[in-house]
């Protein structure tokens, strides 16, 4: 297996400050949403405080959707820096596919959650402000969109684990200094 053409000792170019900030804000929001989502779905229907948690999850989810939309716009307008030098070609391709799937899941999850809420009797409130409903009360459509939402959440969680495993491998096993690409103030020049 052939490694990418750049030498292994070269520094990996860093992401732009805005890309770094959006990465960590969306990662923090997604971690909170996963924890809250798993906790609230384990509560019995009608449990005290569950409605508050569900509304908090919806508000955080829509906030994450706005951050992710901003992230997608930035990603389209400003390409990511070149991949980490010295990787095998299959590692570079796996990283590319994983990142694309991560973005796909980050878009599908909030859209499917919002659409699922549009077909339930409660609708969606964004930090207390009622949002338009894009449907009517229909338990079959609600179930379908919530199934897409939860399946996408499971896929996203698997992709995040794969992403973190790749970071750990490249940072500490391969000594490629990839974490510095996503830390503020750790700028390196593009190759």
Short mmCIF file of C-alpha atoms in Angstrom, two decimals:
data_model
loop_
_atom_site.label_atom_id
_atom_site.label_comp_id
_atom_site.label_asym_id
_atom_site.label_seq_id
_atom_site.Cartn_x
_atom_site.Cartn_y
_atom_site.Cartn_z
CA UNK A 1 0.00 0.00 0.00
CA UNK A 2 1.39 3.30 -1.10
CA UNK A 3 1.50 6.28 1.23
CA UNK A 4 0.47 9.71 0.00
CA UNK A 5 3.27 11.58 -1.75
CA UNK A 6 4.08 14.06 1.02
CA UNK A 7 6.82 13.16 3.51
CA UNK A 8 5.78 11.74 6.89
CA UNK A 9 7.67 14.39 8.90
CA UNK A 10 5.91 17.37 7.28
CA UNK A 11 3.48 19.40 9.40
CA UNK A 12 -0.19 19.16 8.55
CA UNK A 13 -1.76 22.50 7.58
CA UNK A 14 -4.31 23.79 10.09
CA UNK A 15 -7.93 24.69 9.51
CA UNK A 16 -9.01 28.33 9.53
CA UNK A 17 -10.07 29.84 12.88
CA UNK A 18 -13.76 29.93 11.88
CA UNK A 19 -13.65 26.28 10.79
CA UNK A 20 -12.06 25.34 14.13
CA UNK A 21 -14.67 27.28 16.12
CA UNK A 22 -17.58 25.76 14.18
CA UNK A 23 -16.10 22.27 14.58
CA UNK A 24 -15.87 22.52 18.37
CA UNK A 25 -19.22 24.29 18.83
CA UNK A 26 -21.04 21.68 16.72
CA UNK A 27 -19.14 18.83 18.44
CA UNK A 28 -20.16 20.19 21.86
CA UNK A 29 -23.79 20.60 20.80
CA UNK A 30 -23.88 17.09 19.33
CA UNK A 31 -22.41 15.57 22.51
CA UNK A 32 -25.07 17.34 24.57
CA UNK A 33 -27.80 16.27 22.17
CA UNK A 34 -26.69 12.63 22.25
CA UNK A 35 -26.63 12.58 26.05
CA UNK A 36 -29.97 14.36 26.35
CA UNK A 37 -31.55 12.24 23.61
CA UNK A 38 -30.51 8.94 25.17
CA UNK A 39 -31.61 10.09 28.63
CA UNK A 40 -35.02 11.44 27.62
CA UNK A 41 -35.93 8.47 25.42
CA UNK A 42 -35.34 6.23 28.43
CA UNK A 43 -37.97 8.10 30.44
CA UNK A 44 -41.54 6.82 30.56
CA UNK A 45 -44.17 8.68 28.56
CA UNK A 46 -45.58 11.48 30.70
CA UNK A 47 -42.70 11.31 33.21
CA UNK A 48 -42.29 14.53 35.21
CA UNK A 49 -40.03 16.95 33.39
CA UNK A 50 -39.87 14.90 30.19
CA UNK A 51 -41.69 17.57 28.14
CA UNK A 52 -39.14 20.17 29.26
CA UNK A 53 -36.28 17.87 28.22
CA UNK A 54 -37.91 17.16 24.84
CA UNK A 55 -38.31 20.90 24.18
CA UNK A 56 -34.72 21.53 25.28
CA UNK A 57 -33.58 18.77 22.89
CA UNK A 58 -35.54 20.36 20.04
CA UNK A 59 -34.13 23.84 20.76
CA UNK A 60 -30.56 22.55 21.04
CA UNK A 61 -31.08 20.47 17.89
CA UNK A 62 -32.24 23.48 15.90
CA UNK A 63 -29.37 25.54 17.30
CA UNK A 64 -27.01 22.78 16.15
CA UNK A 65 -28.75 22.82 12.74
CA UNK A 66 -28.00 26.54 12.38
CA UNK A 67 -24.35 26.02 13.37
CA UNK A 68 -24.08 23.07 10.98
CA UNK A 69 -25.68 25.08 8.15
CA UNK A 70 -23.09 27.80 8.77
CA UNK A 71 -20.41 25.09 8.84
CA UNK A 72 -21.58 23.69 5.49
CA UNK A 73 -21.53 27.17 3.91
CA UNK A 74 -17.99 27.75 5.22
CA UNK A 75 -16.93 24.27 4.05
CA UNK A 76 -18.28 24.89 0.54
CA UNK A 77 -16.74 28.36 0.31
CA UNK A 78 -13.39 27.44 1.85
CA UNK A 79 -11.90 24.03 1.21
CA UNK A 80 -10.38 22.01 4.00
CA UNK A 81 -6.59 22.00 4.15
CA UNK A 82 -4.80 19.12 2.47
CA UNK A 83 -4.90 15.78 4.27
CA UNK A 84 -2.32 14.79 6.85
CA UNK A 85 1.03 14.11 5.18
CA UNK A 86 2.33 10.55 5.04
CA UNK A 87 -0.98 8.69 5.26
CA UNK A 88 -1.67 5.58 3.28
CA UNK A 89 -4.01 6.24 0.35
CA UNK A 90 -6.74 4.09 1.94
CA UNK A 91 -6.52 6.20 5.13
CA UNK A 92 -6.96 9.40 3.16
CA UNK A 93 -9.95 7.93 1.29
CA UNK A 94 -11.53 6.59 4.49
CA UNK A 95 -11.17 10.02 6.11
CA UNK A 96 -12.77 11.69 3.06
CA UNK A 97 -15.74 9.27 3.08
CA UNK A 98 -16.15 9.55 6.86
CA UNK A 99 -16.20 13.35 6.73
CA UNK A 100 -18.80 13.36 3.95
CA UNK A 101 -21.00 10.93 5.89
CA UNK A 102 -20.59 13.03 9.04
CA UNK A 103 -21.83 16.11 7.19
CA UNK A 104 -24.70 14.14 5.66
CA UNK A 105 -25.81 12.90 9.08
CA UNK A 106 -25.45 16.35 10.62
CA UNK A 107 -27.88 17.67 7.99
CA UNK A 108 -30.35 14.76 7.96
CA UNK A 109 -30.68 14.52 11.77
CA UNK A 110 -32.14 17.97 12.52
CA UNK A 111 -34.28 17.97 9.36
CA UNK A 112 -35.82 14.58 10.19
CA UNK A 113 -36.33 15.57 13.84
CA UNK A 114 -38.07 18.80 12.86
CA UNK A 115 -40.24 17.02 10.29
CA UNK A 116 -41.13 14.34 12.84
CA UNK A 117 -42.24 17.09 15.22
CA UNK A 118 -44.33 18.62 12.44
CA UNK A 119 -46.49 15.49 12.36
CA UNK A 120 -47.10 15.22 16.12
CA UNK A 121 -49.68 17.18 18.09
CA UNK A 122 -47.06 19.23 19.97
CA UNK A 123 -45.04 20.82 17.16
CA UNK A 124 -41.70 22.52 17.80
CA UNK A 125 -40.73 25.46 19.96
CA UNK A 126 -37.36 27.08 19.36
CA UNK A 127 -36.32 28.47 22.73
CA UNK A 128 -40.00 29.03 23.52
CA UNK A 129 -41.02 30.44 20.12
CA UNK A 130 -43.48 28.19 18.24
CA UNK A 131 -42.25 27.30 14.77
CA UNK A 132 -44.41 26.55 11.72
CA UNK A 133 -45.60 22.99 11.35
CA UNK A 134 -44.96 21.42 7.98
CA UNK A 135 -47.54 18.71 8.41
CA UNK A 136 -50.62 17.53 10.21
CA UNK A 137 -51.04 15.08 13.07
CA UNK A 138 -50.08 11.75 11.50
CA UNK A 139 -48.52 9.07 13.71
CA UNK A 140 -47.24 7.01 10.73
CA UNK A 141 -45.31 9.96 9.23
CA UNK A 142 -44.15 11.04 12.69
CA UNK A 143 -42.84 7.51 13.33
CA UNK A 144 -41.13 7.41 9.92
CA UNK A 145 -39.29 10.72 10.44
CA UNK A 146 -38.37 9.83 14.04
CA UNK A 147 -37.03 6.47 12.81
CA UNK A 148 -34.86 8.30 10.26
CA UNK A 149 -33.79 10.66 13.07
CA UNK A 150 -32.80 7.88 15.50
CA UNK A 151 -31.16 5.72 12.80
CA UNK A 152 -29.14 8.71 11.62
CA UNK A 153 -28.17 9.40 15.25
CA UNK A 154 -26.88 5.83 15.56
CA UNK A 155 -24.93 6.16 12.31
CA UNK A 156 -23.54 9.53 13.36
CA UNK A 157 -22.41 8.10 16.69
CA UNK A 158 -20.58 5.26 14.87
CA UNK A 159 -18.95 7.79 12.53
CA UNK A 160 -17.87 9.97 15.46
CA UNK A 161 -16.27 6.92 17.10
CA UNK A 162 -14.47 6.14 13.81
CA UNK A 163 -13.40 9.80 13.50
CA UNK A 164 -12.04 9.90 17.07
CA UNK A 165 -10.31 6.53 16.59
CA UNK A 166 -8.61 7.93 13.48
CA UNK A 167 -7.50 11.02 15.39
CA UNK A 168 -6.09 8.87 18.22
CA UNK A 169 -4.25 6.63 15.74
CA UNK A 170 -2.77 9.49 13.74
CA UNK A 171 -1.93 11.65 16.77
CA UNK A 172 -0.45 9.12 19.17
CA UNK A 173 0.34 5.96 17.19
CA UNK A 174 1.60 7.54 13.95
CA UNK A 175 2.79 10.80 15.62
CA UNK A 176 1.27 12.90 12.80
CA UNK A 177 0.20 15.87 14.98
CA UNK A 178 -3.30 15.94 13.52
CA UNK A 179 -5.02 17.33 16.64
CA UNK A 180 -3.11 20.60 16.21
CA UNK A 181 -5.01 21.16 12.94
CA UNK A 182 -8.18 21.71 15.01
CA UNK A 183 -6.74 23.73 17.88
CA UNK A 184 -6.78 27.52 17.93
CA UNK A 185 -3.39 29.18 17.74
CA UNK A 186 -1.70 26.05 16.32
CA UNK A 187 -1.30 27.34 12.78
CA UNK A 188 1.11 25.64 10.41
CA UNK A 189 1.79 26.67 6.87
CA UNK A 190 0.17 24.82 4.01
CA UNK A 191 2.48 22.51 2.13
#
